[in-house]
Amino acid sequence: MPSEDVRELVERSKQGDQAAMLQLVCRFQAQVFGLCYRMLGQRQDAEDMAQESFVRALKSLDQYDTERDFEPWLLAIAGNRCRTLLARRSRRPNTVALDAPLADPKPDLQAAQQLTEEVNLALSGIREEYRQSFLLFHEQQLNYAEIATALDCPVGTVKTWIHRARRELIDRLRARGLVEEMGDAMRKI
Amino acid sequence: MQCEKFETLWNEALDDRRAPEDDAQLMEHAAECRHCAELLTLSDALFMGVEARPPIEPPVDFAERVMADFNRPAPRFTRSTFVMSVLAVAAAIAVVVGLSRQAQPLQKPADDLPRNAPEIAVEEVPAEPVDPFDRGPALSPVKQLGPVVQSLPGFNDNYLSVLRQTGTAMALFPGQVRRVTLSEEPGIVADRIRPVAQPMTAAWDALRRTLPGSASETQDMPGMPDDAKSSAYPATPEAMNS
């Protein structure tokens, strides 16, 4: 059940109230853009897909069941758009090297930056489904049901992906010899 | 506690968005197991690194761009709609061509008759002036009919009878009326030959007038019961001769 203000915004938007539509976009743009960015990995593509998702949602408001939450419905549209783009991408030669080697850490790098780069490197090495679901859960703070809707897969699958992502990320950080190093860095942070 | 159980509880804590360090069982096991203690350390590092990632923010004018896109009139022809239109037209043409091929009639023989059926000679009726004193066609010599003709399905009995008696009759062919005569070997008659009412009636009258004691009119002929007809007017040459 959507909150009262969201329901009201949706109802006004259905009647063509553009101010309400604008508010609706502002309200959910971070979630939609975050999802698109996490699924696509490129800012420009994420902006395009997020914009397209909102336009589609606003034009399809009549199909939205007001008894259900608005956000999962919106994220499902965004997820579909991203999957379509990813499928199109997969038919082209991939020019993005996901396993790009980490640049040599400079001595003056802050501990937090170093930690972030290590995490980014670890993230780039795991399966795409694992990375997407992990980041949507831990970074975008979506719950399992919302992620399952957005990625169009069962909740149990999402849960498995996230557990495996955690395990693989830990193993990769361990393989990088970060146990002691990160202990020191965390103390600095 | 086993290390597998530790990892399960660790995952459950993270699923519930709780800090694993707040779980007494986990901390108790980690104090005894170096491997699981490392896991907790690396877990802390992982989530600190995730939080330290720069936030993902949409452009500041994102909402305005969405509304501008929403209000933009839809393009009349995009590339995909053009391709779809071309495909639809091609599909329609293919369907029409396919249907027209199916609707074409089968190839007919040159004489417009089934094969093995030209045993009845057909000739055009010449345009002759009407003679008011004409008493009808002369009775042709009765010819022996083969059994095939008599067993033809769908052939009008009266018409056959006239044909037997006179050796000639009018028949309706596709698109025209022709006179039909029996050949020496009748053979098979095409099913599509149908009698024409008026010439057949005239021939019937002519036949009746030649029979002894048959002065009655012919208006009852079409509705005459079969048994009455057969008794008054024998249908076969053998019956007539007897």
Tab-separated table of C-alpha atoms in Angstrom:
chain	number	residue	atom	x	y	z
A	1	MET	CA	0.000	0.000	0.000
A	2	PRO	CA	1.630	3.304	-0.998
A	3	SER	CA	1.862	6.149	1.440
A	4	GLU	CA	-0.907	8.708	1.334
A	5	ASP	CA	1.191	11.431	-0.266
A	6	VAL	CA	2.463	9.101	-2.985
A	7	ARG	CA	-1.059	7.927	-3.686
A	8	GLU	CA	-2.214	11.514	-3.965
A	9	LEU	CA	0.663	12.404	-6.282
A	10	VAL	CA	-0.189	9.428	-8.467
A	11	GLU	CA	-3.874	10.349	-8.606
A	12	ARG	CA	-3.094	13.939	-9.536
A	13	SER	CA	-0.581	12.771	-12.124
A	14	LYS	CA	-3.197	10.509	-13.658
A	15	GLN	CA	-5.356	13.585	-14.178
A	16	GLY	CA	-2.520	15.319	-16.014
A	17	ASP	CA	-1.197	17.469	-13.163
A	18	GLN	CA	2.377	18.144	-14.281
A	19	ALA	CA	3.415	19.601	-10.938
A	20	ALA	CA	2.459	16.327	-9.294
A	21	MET	CA	4.405	14.410	-11.941
A	22	LEU	CA	7.464	16.546	-11.246
A	23	GLN	CA	7.178	15.850	-7.535
A	24	LEU	CA	6.822	12.150	-8.225
A	25	VAL	CA	10.021	12.168	-10.276
A	26	CYS	CA	11.920	14.120	-7.623
A	27	ARG	CA	10.700	11.729	-4.970
A	28	PHE	CA	12.000	8.572	-6.679
A	29	GLN	CA	14.779	9.753	-8.983
A	30	ALA	CA	17.585	8.678	-6.645
A	31	GLN	CA	16.275	5.114	-6.402
A	32	VAL	CA	15.640	4.772	-10.124
A	33	PHE	CA	18.890	6.367	-11.144
A	34	GLY	CA	20.814	4.299	-8.586
A	35	LEU	CA	19.249	1.094	-9.900
A	36	CYS	CA	20.044	1.993	-13.497
A	37	TYR	CA	23.590	2.961	-12.620
A	38	ARG	CA	24.168	-0.238	-10.702
A	39	MET	CA	22.735	-2.365	-13.479
A	40	LEU	CA	24.451	-0.602	-16.345
A	41	GLY	CA	27.695	0.606	-14.814
A	42	GLN	CA	27.791	3.723	-16.965
A	43	ARG	CA	26.521	7.112	-15.959
A	44	GLN	CA	25.285	8.261	-19.363
A	45	ASP	CA	23.392	5.052	-20.008
A	46	ALA	CA	21.980	5.194	-16.500
A	47	GLU	CA	20.695	8.745	-17.066
A	48	ASP	CA	19.091	7.758	-20.364
A	49	MET	CA	17.420	4.646	-18.968
A	50	ALA	CA	16.252	6.374	-15.798
A	51	GLN	CA	14.702	9.167	-17.859
A	52	GLU	CA	13.078	6.698	-20.215
A	53	SER	CA	11.764	4.703	-17.276
A	54	PHE	CA	10.092	7.748	-15.726
A	55	VAL	CA	8.517	8.783	-19.016
A	56	ARG	CA	7.153	5.291	-19.527
A	57	ALA	CA	5.854	5.158	-15.990
A	58	LEU	CA	4.122	8.526	-16.280
A	59	LYS	CA	2.502	7.505	-19.547
A	60	SER	CA	1.382	4.180	-18.083
A	61	LEU	CA	-0.003	5.377	-14.777
A	62	ASP	CA	-3.425	4.019	-15.727
A	63	GLN	CA	-1.971	0.526	-15.532
A	64	TYR	CA	-0.624	1.040	-12.019
A	65	ASP	CA	-2.651	-0.615	-9.263
A	66	THR	CA	-2.930	2.044	-6.565
A	67	GLU	CA	-3.415	-0.641	-3.917
A	68	ARG	CA	0.190	-1.740	-4.355
A	69	ASP	CA	3.425	0.089	-3.612
A	70	PHE	CA	4.506	2.528	-6.247
A	71	GLU	CA	8.258	2.104	-5.889
A	72	PRO	CA	8.529	-1.605	-6.848
A	73	TRP	CA	6.327	-0.931	-9.877
A	74	LEU	CA	8.579	1.929	-10.910
A	75	LEU	CA	11.758	-0.054	-10.269
A	76	ALA	CA	10.382	-2.948	-12.300
A	77	ILE	CA	9.971	-0.625	-15.277
A	78	ALA	CA	13.517	0.655	-14.814
A	79	GLY	CA	14.842	-2.886	-14.456
A	80	ASN	CA	13.135	-3.896	-17.691
A	81	ARG	CA	14.618	-0.959	-19.549
A	82	CYS	CA	18.088	-1.749	-18.238
A	83	ARG	CA	17.799	-5.413	-19.151
A	84	THR	CA	16.756	-4.454	-22.662
A	85	LEU	CA	19.806	-2.231	-22.983
A	86	LEU	CA	22.068	-4.898	-21.533
A	87	ALA	CA	20.731	-7.435	-24.023
A	88	ARG	CA	21.428	-4.979	-26.817
A	89	ARG	CA	24.908	-4.406	-25.440
A	90	SER	CA	25.628	-8.107	-25.276
A	91	ARG	CA	25.174	-8.308	-29.040
A	92	ARG	CA	27.962	-5.772	-29.496
A	93	PRO	CA	31.640	-6.275	-28.720
A	94	ASN	CA	32.296	-5.336	-25.124
A	95	THR	CA	34.736	-2.485	-24.906
A	96	VAL	CA	34.648	-2.105	-21.137
A	97	ALA	CA	37.242	-4.112	-19.252
A	98	LEU	CA	35.540	-5.109	-16.021
A	99	ASP	CA	38.654	-6.679	-14.624
A	100	ALA	CA	40.865	-3.665	-15.144
A	101	PRO	CA	43.893	-3.898	-12.915
A	102	LEU	CA	43.955	-1.641	-9.949
A	103	ALA	CA	46.313	1.264	-10.352
A	104	ASP	CA	49.310	1.173	-8.098
A	105	PRO	CA	48.258	2.762	-4.835
A	106	LYS	CA	49.982	6.041	-4.319
A	107	PRO	CA	51.607	6.491	-0.949
A	108	ASP	CA	49.622	9.593	-0.233
A	109	LEU	CA	46.276	8.002	-0.841
A	110	GLN	CA	43.972	8.228	2.060
A	111	ALA	CA	43.145	4.937	3.748
A	112	ALA	CA	39.468	5.330	2.912
A	113	GLN	CA	40.203	5.854	-0.771
A	114	GLN	CA	42.441	2.809	-0.791
A	115	LEU	CA	39.767	0.768	0.847
A	116	THR	CA	37.192	1.957	-1.658
A	117	GLU	CA	39.411	1.053	-4.572
A	118	GLU	CA	39.982	-2.401	-3.181
A	119	VAL	CA	36.268	-2.877	-2.775
A	120	ASN	CA	35.624	-1.594	-6.292
A	121	LEU	CA	38.186	-4.007	-7.645
A	122	ALA	CA	36.611	-6.875	-5.791
A	123	LEU	CA	33.169	-5.856	-7.026
A	124	SER	CA	34.346	-5.711	-10.618
A	125	GLY	CA	35.525	-9.303	-10.396
A	126	ILE	CA	32.301	-11.005	-9.388
A	127	ARG	CA	29.343	-12.002	-11.517
A	128	GLU	CA	27.129	-9.210	-12.711
A	129	GLU	CA	24.008	-10.588	-11.012
A	130	TYR	CA	25.886	-10.859	-7.727
A	131	ARG	CA	27.239	-7.329	-7.986
A	132	GLN	CA	23.883	-5.807	-8.939
A	133	SER	CA	21.943	-7.486	-6.199
A	134	PHE	CA	24.651	-6.845	-3.594
A	135	LEU	CA	24.823	-3.128	-4.365
A	136	LEU	CA	21.070	-2.740	-4.614
A	137	PHE	CA	20.745	-4.274	-1.167
A	138	HIS	CA	23.703	-2.739	0.653
A	139	GLU	CA	24.109	0.541	-1.189
A	140	GLN	CA	20.654	1.398	-2.532
A	141	GLN	CA	19.028	-0.106	0.553
A	142	LEU	CA	16.372	-1.927	-1.456
A	143	ASN	CA	14.851	-4.992	0.192
A	144	TYR	CA	14.830	-8.465	-1.320
A	145	ALA	CA	11.343	-8.172	-2.765
A	146	GLU	CA	12.132	-4.874	-4.459
A	147	ILE	CA	15.340	-6.263	-5.943
A	148	ALA	CA	13.528	-9.374	-7.148
A	149	THR	CA	10.936	-7.196	-8.868
A	150	ALA	CA	13.557	-4.976	-10.449
A	151	LEU	CA	15.706	-7.863	-11.647
A	152	ASP	CA	12.691	-9.997	-12.576
A	153	CYS	CA	13.735	-13.054	-10.625
A	154	PRO	CA	12.552	-14.921	-7.503
A	155	VAL	CA	13.309	-13.553	-4.053
A	156	GLY	CA	15.164	-16.742	-3.162
A	157	THR	CA	17.462	-16.259	-6.128
A	158	VAL	CA	18.234	-12.712	-5.044
A	159	LYS	CA	19.035	-13.918	-1.570
A	160	THR	CA	21.379	-16.573	-2.918
A	161	TRP	CA	23.094	-14.064	-5.185
A	162	ILE	CA	23.682	-11.652	-2.326
A	163	HIS	CA	25.054	-14.341	-0.029
A	164	ARG	CA	27.399	-15.561	-2.726
A	165	ALA	CA	28.428	-12.001	-3.511
A	166	ARG	CA	29.383	-11.427	0.121
A	167	ARG	CA	31.339	-14.654	0.237
A	168	GLU	CA	33.207	-13.946	-3.005
A	169	LEU	CA	33.954	-10.357	-2.071
A	170	ILE	CA	35.385	-11.452	1.265
A	171	ASP	CA	37.494	-14.100	-0.470
A	172	ARG	CA	38.814	-11.574	-2.969
A	173	LEU	CA	39.700	-9.097	-0.251
A	174	ARG	CA	41.385	-11.865	1.677
A	175	ALA	CA	43.330	-12.920	-1.420
A	176	ARG	CA	44.550	-9.339	-1.783
A	177	GLY	CA	46.144	-9.636	1.639
A	178	LEU	CA	43.953	-7.023	3.189
A	179	VAL	CA	43.311	-8.673	6.488
A	180	GLU	CA	46.131	-6.991	8.359
A	181	GLU	CA	46.301	-4.028	6.035
A	182	MET	CA	42.607	-3.282	6.347
A	183	GLY	CA	42.792	-3.700	10.062
A	184	ASP	CA	45.286	-0.839	10.141
A	185	ALA	CA	43.346	1.194	7.600
A	186	MET	CA	40.102	0.783	9.452
A	187	ARG	CA	41.721	1.911	12.602
A	188	LYS	CA	42.915	5.018	10.736
A	189	ILE	CA	39.444	5.630	9.322
B	1	MET	CA	29.734	-23.609	16.731
B	2	GLN	CA	30.807	-24.761	13.318
B	3	CYS	CA	32.240	-22.252	10.849
B	4	GLU	CA	29.346	-22.968	8.437
B	5	LYS	CA	26.906	-22.026	11.168
B	6	PHE	CA	28.926	-18.881	11.798
B	7	GLU	CA	28.630	-17.855	8.166
B	8	THR	CA	24.895	-18.558	8.181
B	9	LEU	CA	24.364	-16.364	11.227
B	10	TRP	CA	26.616	-13.700	9.736
B	11	ASN	CA	24.476	-13.642	6.582
B	12	GLU	CA	21.274	-13.519	8.620
B	13	ALA	CA	22.558	-10.535	10.581
B	14	LEU	CA	23.409	-8.694	7.373
B	15	ASP	CA	20.065	-9.641	5.825
B	16	ASP	CA	18.337	-8.060	8.827
B	17	ARG	CA	20.636	-5.038	8.510
B	18	ARG	CA	22.166	-5.742	11.913
B	19	ALA	CA	25.828	-5.407	12.747
B	20	PRO	CA	27.375	-8.888	13.128
B	21	GLU	CA	29.417	-7.555	16.025
B	22	ASP	CA	26.203	-7.157	17.987
B	23	ASP	CA	25.571	-10.891	17.805
B	24	ALA	CA	26.961	-12.583	20.894
B	25	GLN	CA	27.154	-16.017	19.270
B	26	LEU	CA	29.171	-14.684	16.381
B	27	MET	CA	31.590	-12.826	18.591
B	28	GLU	CA	32.015	-15.858	20.826
B	29	HIS	CA	32.960	-18.061	17.883
B	30	ALA	CA	35.175	-15.390	16.323
B	31	ALA	CA	37.144	-15.205	19.555
B	32	GLU	CA	38.052	-18.857	19.144
B	33	CYS	CA	38.326	-19.173	15.340
B	34	ARG	CA	40.886	-17.125	13.476
B	35	HIS	CA	39.365	-17.827	10.078
B	36	CYS	CA	35.942	-16.496	11.146
B	37	ALA	CA	37.565	-13.566	12.949
B	38	GLU	CA	39.192	-12.644	9.620
B	39	LEU	CA	35.840	-12.925	7.955
B	40	LEU	CA	34.411	-10.396	10.402
B	41	THR	CA	37.336	-8.036	9.828
B	42	LEU	CA	37.036	-8.263	6.082
B	43	SER	CA	33.273	-7.864	6.339
B	44	ASP	CA	33.752	-4.598	8.202
B	45	ALA	CA	36.253	-3.475	5.575
B	46	LEU	CA	33.906	-4.416	2.757
B	47	PHE	CA	30.974	-2.420	4.069
B	48	MET	CA	33.110	0.552	5.011
B	49	GLY	CA	34.426	0.526	1.458
B	50	VAL	CA	30.884	0.359	0.083
B	51	GLU	CA	29.811	3.305	2.228
B	52	ALA	CA	32.870	5.273	1.162
B	53	ARG	CA	31.952	4.985	-2.490
B	54	PRO	CA	30.838	8.293	-3.924
B	55	PRO	CA	27.057	8.638	-3.805
B	56	ILE	CA	25.147	8.046	-7.006
B	57	GLU	CA	23.196	11.173	-7.699
B	58	PRO	CA	21.190	11.935	-10.800
B	59	PRO	CA	21.884	15.212	-12.611
B	60	VAL	CA	20.431	18.264	-10.927
B	61	ASP	CA	18.074	18.933	-13.824
B	62	PHE	CA	17.030	15.317	-14.140
B	63	ALA	CA	13.361	15.859	-13.209
B	64	GLU	CA	13.021	18.761	-15.650
B	65	ARG	CA	14.526	16.639	-18.407
B	66	VAL	CA	12.058	13.897	-17.663
B	67	MET	CA	9.131	16.301	-17.912
B	68	ALA	CA	10.463	17.791	-21.155
B	69	ASP	CA	10.774	14.294	-22.591
B	70	PHE	CA	7.292	13.433	-21.339
B	71	ASN	CA	5.782	16.484	-23.056
B	72	ARG	CA	7.627	15.979	-26.315
B	73	PRO	CA	5.250	14.827	-29.032
B	74	ALA	CA	5.844	11.303	-30.156
B	75	PRO	CA	7.760	11.086	-33.434
B	76	ARG	CA	5.660	10.008	-36.362
B	77	PHE	CA	8.164	7.580	-37.723
B	78	THR	CA	11.038	6.147	-35.815
B	79	ARG	CA	13.360	3.666	-37.367
B	80	SER	CA	11.703	0.759	-35.602
B	81	THR	CA	8.186	1.812	-36.619
B	82	PHE	CA	9.351	2.179	-40.220
B	83	VAL	CA	10.836	-1.306	-40.192
B	84	MET	CA	7.693	-2.698	-38.603
B	85	SER	CA	5.520	-1.003	-41.231
B	86	VAL	CA	7.574	-2.443	-44.063
B	87	LEU	CA	7.375	-5.894	-42.514
B	88	ALA	CA	3.607	-5.569	-42.059
B	89	VAL	CA	3.093	-4.587	-45.715
B	90	ALA	CA	5.307	-7.454	-46.873
B	91	ALA	CA	3.361	-9.885	-44.698
B	92	ALA	CA	0.041	-8.613	-46.081
B	93	ILE	CA	1.248	-9.028	-49.664
B	94	ALA	CA	2.440	-12.544	-48.918
B	95	VAL	CA	-0.959	-13.439	-47.446
B	96	VAL	CA	-2.868	-12.018	-50.431
B	97	VAL	CA	-0.655	-13.837	-52.933
B	98	GLY	CA	-1.004	-17.062	-51.004
B	99	LEU	CA	-4.789	-16.782	-50.847
B	100	SER	CA	-5.119	-15.977	-54.535
B	101	ARG	CA	-3.075	-19.034	-55.419
B	102	GLN	CA	-5.288	-21.200	-53.289
B	103	ALA	CA	-8.419	-19.726	-54.889
B	104	GLN	CA	-7.384	-20.584	-58.482
B	105	PRO	CA	-9.603	-23.322	-60.025
B	106	LEU	CA	-8.176	-26.627	-61.017
B	107	GLN	CA	-7.019	-27.009	-64.574
B	108	LYS	CA	-9.945	-28.069	-66.742
B	109	PRO	CA	-9.733	-30.335	-69.749
B	110	ALA	CA	-9.861	-28.533	-73.062
B	111	ASP	CA	-13.408	-29.705	-73.876
B	112	ASP	CA	-14.701	-28.663	-70.463
B	113	LEU	CA	-15.767	-32.222	-69.758
B	114	PRO	CA	-14.324	-34.835	-67.505
B	115	ARG	CA	-11.946	-37.258	-69.042
B	116	ASN	CA	-13.395	-40.445	-70.581
B	117	ALA	CA	-16.778	-38.750	-70.986
B	118	PRO	CA	-17.094	-37.515	-74.603
B	119	GLU	CA	-19.258	-40.433	-75.625
B	120	ILE	CA	-22.189	-38.133	-76.268
B	121	ALA	CA	-21.736	-36.103	-79.408
B	122	VAL	CA	-22.502	-32.427	-78.958
B	123	GLU	CA	-23.354	-30.092	-81.753
B	124	GLU	CA	-24.357	-26.483	-81.914
B	125	VAL	CA	-28.055	-25.740	-82.447
B	126	PRO	CA	-28.463	-23.825	-85.706
B	127	ALA	CA	-30.719	-20.826	-85.636
B	128	GLU	CA	-33.785	-21.998	-87.557
B	129	PRO	CA	-37.012	-20.089	-88.278
B	130	VAL	CA	-39.933	-21.292	-86.234
B	131	ASP	CA	-42.440	-23.303	-88.267
B	132	PRO	CA	-45.937	-22.833	-86.770
B	133	PHE	CA	-47.067	-26.161	-88.312
B	134	ASP	CA	-44.125	-28.105	-86.970
B	135	ARG	CA	-45.392	-31.041	-84.893
B	136	GLY	CA	-42.158	-31.452	-83.080
B	137	PRO	CA	-39.042	-33.379	-83.771
B	138	ALA	CA	-39.388	-36.540	-85.645
B	139	LEU	CA	-39.019	-39.672	-83.665
B	140	SER	CA	-35.583	-40.998	-84.098
B	141	PRO	CA	-34.976	-44.663	-84.316
B	142	VAL	CA	-34.764	-46.091	-80.882
B	143	LYS	CA	-31.248	-46.852	-80.004
B	144	GLN	CA	-29.985	-49.356	-77.593
B	145	LEU	CA	-28.693	-47.671	-74.482
B	146	GLY	CA	-25.753	-49.104	-72.666
B	147	PRO	CA	-26.065	-49.941	-68.987
B	148	VAL	CA	-23.679	-47.193	-68.042
B	149	VAL	CA	-26.033	-44.452	-69.128
B	150	GLN	CA	-28.939	-45.926	-67.214
B	151	SER	CA	-26.958	-46.077	-64.006
B	152	LEU	CA	-25.698	-42.524	-64.109
B	153	PRO	CA	-26.305	-40.789	-60.795
B	154	GLY	CA	-28.090	-37.466	-60.709
B	155	PHE	CA	-29.421	-37.646	-64.214
B	156	ASN	CA	-32.980	-36.604	-64.721
B	157	ASP	CA	-35.146	-39.625	-65.497
B	158	ASN	CA	-37.419	-37.729	-67.856
B	159	TYR	CA	-34.498	-36.271	-69.689
B	160	LEU	CA	-32.908	-39.677	-70.080
B	161	SER	CA	-36.180	-41.060	-71.256
B	162	VAL	CA	-36.480	-38.414	-73.961
B	163	LEU	CA	-32.925	-38.969	-74.920
B	164	ARG	CA	-33.561	-42.674	-75.233
B	165	GLN	CA	-36.689	-42.254	-77.246
B	166	THR	CA	-35.633	-39.507	-79.595
B	167	GLY	CA	-31.898	-39.955	-79.687
B	168	THR	CA	-31.567	-36.239	-79.194
B	169	ALA	CA	-32.301	-33.675	-76.501
B	170	MET	CA	-31.450	-30.195	-75.409
B	171	ALA	CA	-28.993	-29.884	-72.558
B	172	LEU	CA	-27.636	-27.042	-70.550
B	173	PHE	CA	-23.879	-26.842	-70.646
B	174	PRO	CA	-21.921	-24.289	-68.748
B	175	GLY	CA	-22.669	-21.043	-70.527
B	176	GLN	CA	-24.733	-22.386	-73.386
B	177	VAL	CA	-27.555	-24.695	-74.497
B	178	ARG	CA	-26.658	-27.442	-76.900
B	179	ARG	CA	-28.344	-30.337	-78.584
B	180	VAL	CA	-27.140	-33.676	-77.353
B	181	THR	CA	-27.397	-36.872	-79.396
B	182	LEU	CA	-26.621	-40.398	-78.418
B	183	SER	CA	-23.706	-41.985	-80.135
B	184	GLU	CA	-23.592	-45.650	-81.046
B	185	GLU	CA	-21.710	-46.369	-77.851
B	186	PRO	CA	-23.135	-44.012	-75.239
B	187	GLY	CA	-20.534	-44.562	-72.552
B	188	ILE	CA	-20.438	-42.197	-69.650
B	189	VAL	CA	-22.395	-38.952	-69.679
B	190	ALA	CA	-21.005	-36.012	-67.868
B	191	ASP	CA	-22.767	-35.143	-64.671
B	192	ARG	CA	-22.923	-31.483	-65.516
B	193	ILE	CA	-25.320	-32.040	-68.449
B	194	ARG	CA	-28.780	-31.011	-67.322
B	195	PRO	CA	-32.054	-31.090	-69.265
B	196	VAL	CA	-33.709	-27.896	-70.454
B	197	ALA	CA	-37.370	-27.894	-69.547
B	198	GLN	CA	-39.085	-26.572	-72.654
B	199	PRO	CA	-37.337	-28.533	-75.406
B	200	MET	CA	-37.661	-31.658	-73.328
B	201	THR	CA	-41.388	-31.108	-72.910
B	202	ALA	CA	-41.770	-30.606	-76.644
B	203	ALA	CA	-39.866	-33.765	-77.321
B	204	TRP	CA	-42.013	-35.600	-74.837
B	205	ASP	CA	-45.163	-34.400	-76.590
B	206	ALA	CA	-43.787	-35.509	-79.898
B	207	LEU	CA	-43.094	-38.884	-78.485
B	208	ARG	CA	-46.559	-39.243	-76.993
B	209	ARG	CA	-48.292	-38.289	-80.197
B	210	THR	CA	-46.620	-41.187	-81.965
B	211	LEU	CA	-47.937	-43.697	-79.464
B	212	PRO	CA	-51.314	-45.350	-80.126
B	213	GLY	CA	-54.118	-44.031	-77.916
B	214	SER	CA	-52.161	-41.220	-76.375
B	215	ALA	CA	-54.248	-38.147	-77.034
B	216	SER	CA	-53.889	-36.678	-73.531
B	217	GLU	CA	-52.110	-33.397	-72.945
B	218	THR	CA	-48.669	-33.121	-71.456
B	219	GLN	CA	-49.299	-30.683	-68.676
B	220	ASP	CA	-49.413	-33.459	-66.164
B	221	MET	CA	-46.065	-34.786	-67.157
B	222	PRO	CA	-43.840	-33.056	-64.612
B	223	GLY	CA	-46.013	-34.001	-61.674
B	224	MET	CA	-46.919	-37.443	-62.874
B	225	PRO	CA	-46.200	-40.226	-60.403
B	226	ASP	CA	-43.338	-42.427	-61.369
B	227	ASP	CA	-45.376	-45.608	-61.382
B	228	ALA	CA	-48.081	-44.015	-63.574
B	229	LYS	CA	-45.494	-42.757	-65.990
B	230	SER	CA	-43.781	-46.064	-66.161
B	231	SER	CA	-47.048	-47.882	-66.789
B	232	ALA	CA	-48.415	-45.490	-69.425
B	233	TYR	CA	-45.177	-44.665	-71.100
B	234	PRO	CA	-42.690	-47.445	-70.985
B	235	ALA	CA	-39.235	-46.106	-70.400
B	236	THR	CA	-37.189	-48.742	-72.053
B	237	PRO	CA	-37.160	-49.750	-75.661
B	238	GLU	CA	-37.709	-53.337	-74.689
B	239	ALA	CA	-40.878	-52.401	-72.867
B	240	MET	CA	-42.095	-50.361	-75.790
B	241	ASN	CA	-41.504	-53.156	-78.205
B	242	SER	CA	-43.227	-55.742	-76.084
